[in-house]
Amino acid sequence: MGIRPLRADEVAALVDDLWLPFAAEMGDVDDCDALAEDVDARAEALDYRTEQVDAEGVQTFVAVADGESSSGSETGPDSAEGSLRGYVTVAASESPPVFARGSVAKVKDLYVAPPARGEGVGTALLERAHEWGRDRGCERAALSVHADNDAARSCYESMGYETRYLKLDRPL
């Protein structure tokens, strides 16, 4: 398995094979995260992810199956679409100058396909996101996780993440 930046020609595979299943899982965890039925979520996700491929200050990394090197060069017949095992999106965020803290690498999304879970894919993706943040001068990494997502919370805590804030919401 290799970790490398998402390529523009892989956006559809990312959306279909990883993001839509991720969205469905999160919708099952909490109705607030369910996709709207009156919107073409796939088309919206394709547009959004395509824009992000070349965006400044944000990067999506993918875990690819054996048969493709981490540099992105293909080495086998099965190394095209369908080889994505997981992804992480990270964005560099400057702190306001009034705070005595530096920039933060914000992990926006992290998802590992069910067949690849338990193989260290999530850890490898997070480590690559951390490296990307350090390369940009970020002092910390931050992320949000659903309170009921025990597996993800366990992974994050095993990598040194600690609860610093609690996010609360309620219906109006």
Coordinates of C-alpha atoms in Angstrom, one line a residue:
M1 CA 0.0 0.0 0.0
G2 CA 1.2 3.5 -0.8
I3 CA 0.0 6.9 0.2
R4 CA 0.1 9.8 -2.3
P5 CA -1.8 12.9 -3.4
L6 CA -5.1 12.3 -5.2
R7 CA -4.9 12.7 -9.0
A8 CA -7.5 14.6 -11.0
D9 CA -8.3 11.4 -12.9
E10 CA -9.2 9.7 -9.7
V11 CA -11.8 12.1 -8.4
A12 CA -14.8 10.0 -9.6
A13 CA -13.3 6.8 -8.0
L14 CA -12.8 8.8 -4.7
V15 CA -16.3 10.0 -4.7
D16 CA -17.9 6.7 -5.7
D17 CA -15.8 4.3 -3.8
L18 CA -14.9 6.2 -0.7
W19 CA -16.8 9.5 -0.2
L20 CA -20.4 8.3 -0.9
P21 CA -19.9 5.2 1.4
F22 CA -18.4 7.5 4.0
A23 CA -21.4 9.8 3.8
A24 CA -23.8 6.9 4.1
E25 CA -22.0 5.5 7.2
M26 CA -22.0 9.0 8.8
G27 CA -25.7 9.3 8.0
D28 CA -26.3 6.0 9.7
V29 CA -24.5 7.2 12.8
D30 CA -26.5 10.5 13.0
D31 CA -29.5 11.7 11.0
C32 CA -27.9 15.2 11.0
D33 CA -25.2 13.8 8.7
A34 CA -27.6 12.2 6.2
L35 CA -27.3 13.4 2.6
A36 CA -30.1 15.7 1.3
E37 CA -32.5 13.8 -1.0
D38 CA -33.2 16.8 -3.2
V39 CA -29.6 17.4 -4.2
D40 CA -27.4 15.4 -6.6
A41 CA -24.8 14.7 -3.9
R42 CA -22.5 12.8 -6.3
A43 CA -22.4 15.7 -8.8
E44 CA -21.8 18.2 -6.0
A45 CA -19.0 16.1 -4.5
L46 CA -17.4 15.6 -7.9
D47 CA -17.3 19.4 -8.4
Y48 CA -16.0 20.1 -4.9
R49 CA -13.3 17.4 -5.0
T50 CA -12.2 18.4 -8.5
E51 CA -11.7 22.0 -7.3
Q52 CA -9.7 20.8 -4.3
V53 CA -7.1 18.8 -6.4
D54 CA -5.2 22.0 -7.3
A55 CA -6.4 24.2 -4.4
E56 CA -3.8 26.1 -2.4
G57 CA -3.5 25.1 1.3
V58 CA -5.5 21.8 1.1
Q59 CA -4.5 18.3 0.1
T60 CA -6.2 15.0 -0.3
F61 CA -4.0 11.9 0.1
V62 CA -5.2 8.5 -1.0
A63 CA -4.1 5.0 0.1
V64 CA -3.6 2.9 -3.0
A65 CA -3.6 -0.9 -3.3
D66 CA -0.3 -2.8 -3.8
G67 CA 0.6 -2.6 -7.4
E68 CA 1.0 1.2 -7.5
S69 CA 3.9 3.0 -6.0
S70 CA 3.5 5.9 -3.6
S71 CA 4.9 8.2 -6.3
G72 CA 1.8 7.6 -8.4
S73 CA 3.4 5.7 -11.2
E74 CA 1.5 2.6 -12.3
T75 CA 3.2 -0.7 -11.9
G76 CA 0.5 -3.2 -12.6
P77 CA -2.8 -3.8 -14.5
D78 CA -4.9 -3.3 -11.4
S79 CA -3.5 0.1 -10.3
A80 CA -6.2 2.3 -11.8
E81 CA -9.6 3.1 -10.6
G82 CA -10.9 0.8 -7.8
S83 CA -7.5 0.6 -6.1
L84 CA -8.2 3.3 -3.6
R85 CA -8.4 2.0 0.0
G86 CA -8.9 5.2 1.9
Y87 CA -8.3 9.0 1.9
V88 CA -7.6 11.9 4.1
T89 CA -8.1 15.6 3.4
V90 CA -6.1 18.1 5.3
A91 CA -6.0 21.9 5.2
A92 CA -3.6 24.4 6.7
S93 CA -5.3 27.0 8.9
E94 CA -3.6 30.1 10.2
S95 CA -4.3 31.1 13.8
P96 CA -5.4 34.7 14.4
P97 CA -2.4 36.8 15.6
V98 CA -4.0 37.5 18.9
F99 CA -3.4 33.9 20.0
A100 CA -0.1 32.4 21.1
R101 CA -0.4 29.4 18.8
G102 CA 0.8 28.7 15.3
S103 CA -0.9 27.3 12.3
V104 CA -3.0 24.1 12.5
A105 CA -3.3 21.2 10.0
K106 CA -7.0 20.5 10.1
V107 CA -8.0 17.0 9.1
K108 CA -11.2 17.5 7.2
D109 CA -12.1 13.9 6.2
L110 CA -10.6 10.5 6.9
Y111 CA -12.2 7.3 5.6
V112 CA -10.9 3.8 5.1
A113 CA -12.9 1.3 3.0
P114 CA -14.3 -1.5 5.2
P115 CA -12.1 -4.3 3.6
A116 CA -8.9 -2.3 4.4
R117 CA -9.8 -1.5 8.0
G118 CA -7.5 -2.9 10.7
E119 CA -4.5 -2.9 8.3
G120 CA -3.0 0.5 9.4
V121 CA -4.4 2.4 6.5
G122 CA -6.0 5.1 8.7
T123 CA -2.8 5.5 10.7
A124 CA -0.7 5.8 7.5
L125 CA -3.1 8.4 6.1
L126 CA -3.0 10.5 9.3
E127 CA 0.8 10.3 9.4
R128 CA 1.0 11.6 5.9
A129 CA -1.4 14.4 6.7
H130 CA 0.7 15.3 9.8
E131 CA 3.9 15.3 7.6
W132 CA 2.1 17.7 5.1
G133 CA 1.2 20.0 8.0
R134 CA 4.7 20.0 9.4
D135 CA 6.1 20.8 5.9
R136 CA 3.8 23.9 5.9
G137 CA 4.9 25.1 9.4
C138 CA 1.8 23.9 11.2
E139 CA 2.4 23.3 15.0
R140 CA -0.6 21.1 15.7
A141 CA -3.1 18.8 13.9
A142 CA -6.8 19.0 14.8
L143 CA -9.9 17.1 13.7
S144 CA -13.5 16.5 14.7
V145 CA -15.0 13.1 15.2
H146 CA -18.6 12.0 15.9
A147 CA -19.1 11.2 19.6
D148 CA -20.5 7.8 18.7
N149 CA -17.7 6.8 16.3
D150 CA -15.8 4.7 18.8
A151 CA -13.5 3.1 16.3
A152 CA -12.3 6.4 14.9
R153 CA -12.0 7.9 18.3
S154 CA -9.8 5.0 19.4
C155 CA -7.6 5.4 16.4
Y156 CA -7.1 9.1 17.0
E157 CA -6.4 8.7 20.7
S158 CA -3.8 6.0 19.9
M159 CA -2.0 8.6 17.8
G160 CA -1.9 11.2 20.5
Y161 CA -5.1 13.2 19.8
E162 CA -6.7 14.5 23.0
T163 CA -10.1 16.1 23.6
R164 CA -9.6 19.8 23.8
Y165 CA -13.0 21.1 23.0
L166 CA -16.5 19.7 22.9
K167 CA -18.9 20.8 20.2
L168 CA -22.5 21.0 21.2
D169 CA -25.5 21.6 19.1
R170 CA -29.3 21.4 19.3
P171 CA -32.3 21.8 17.1
L172 CA -33.9 25.2 16.9

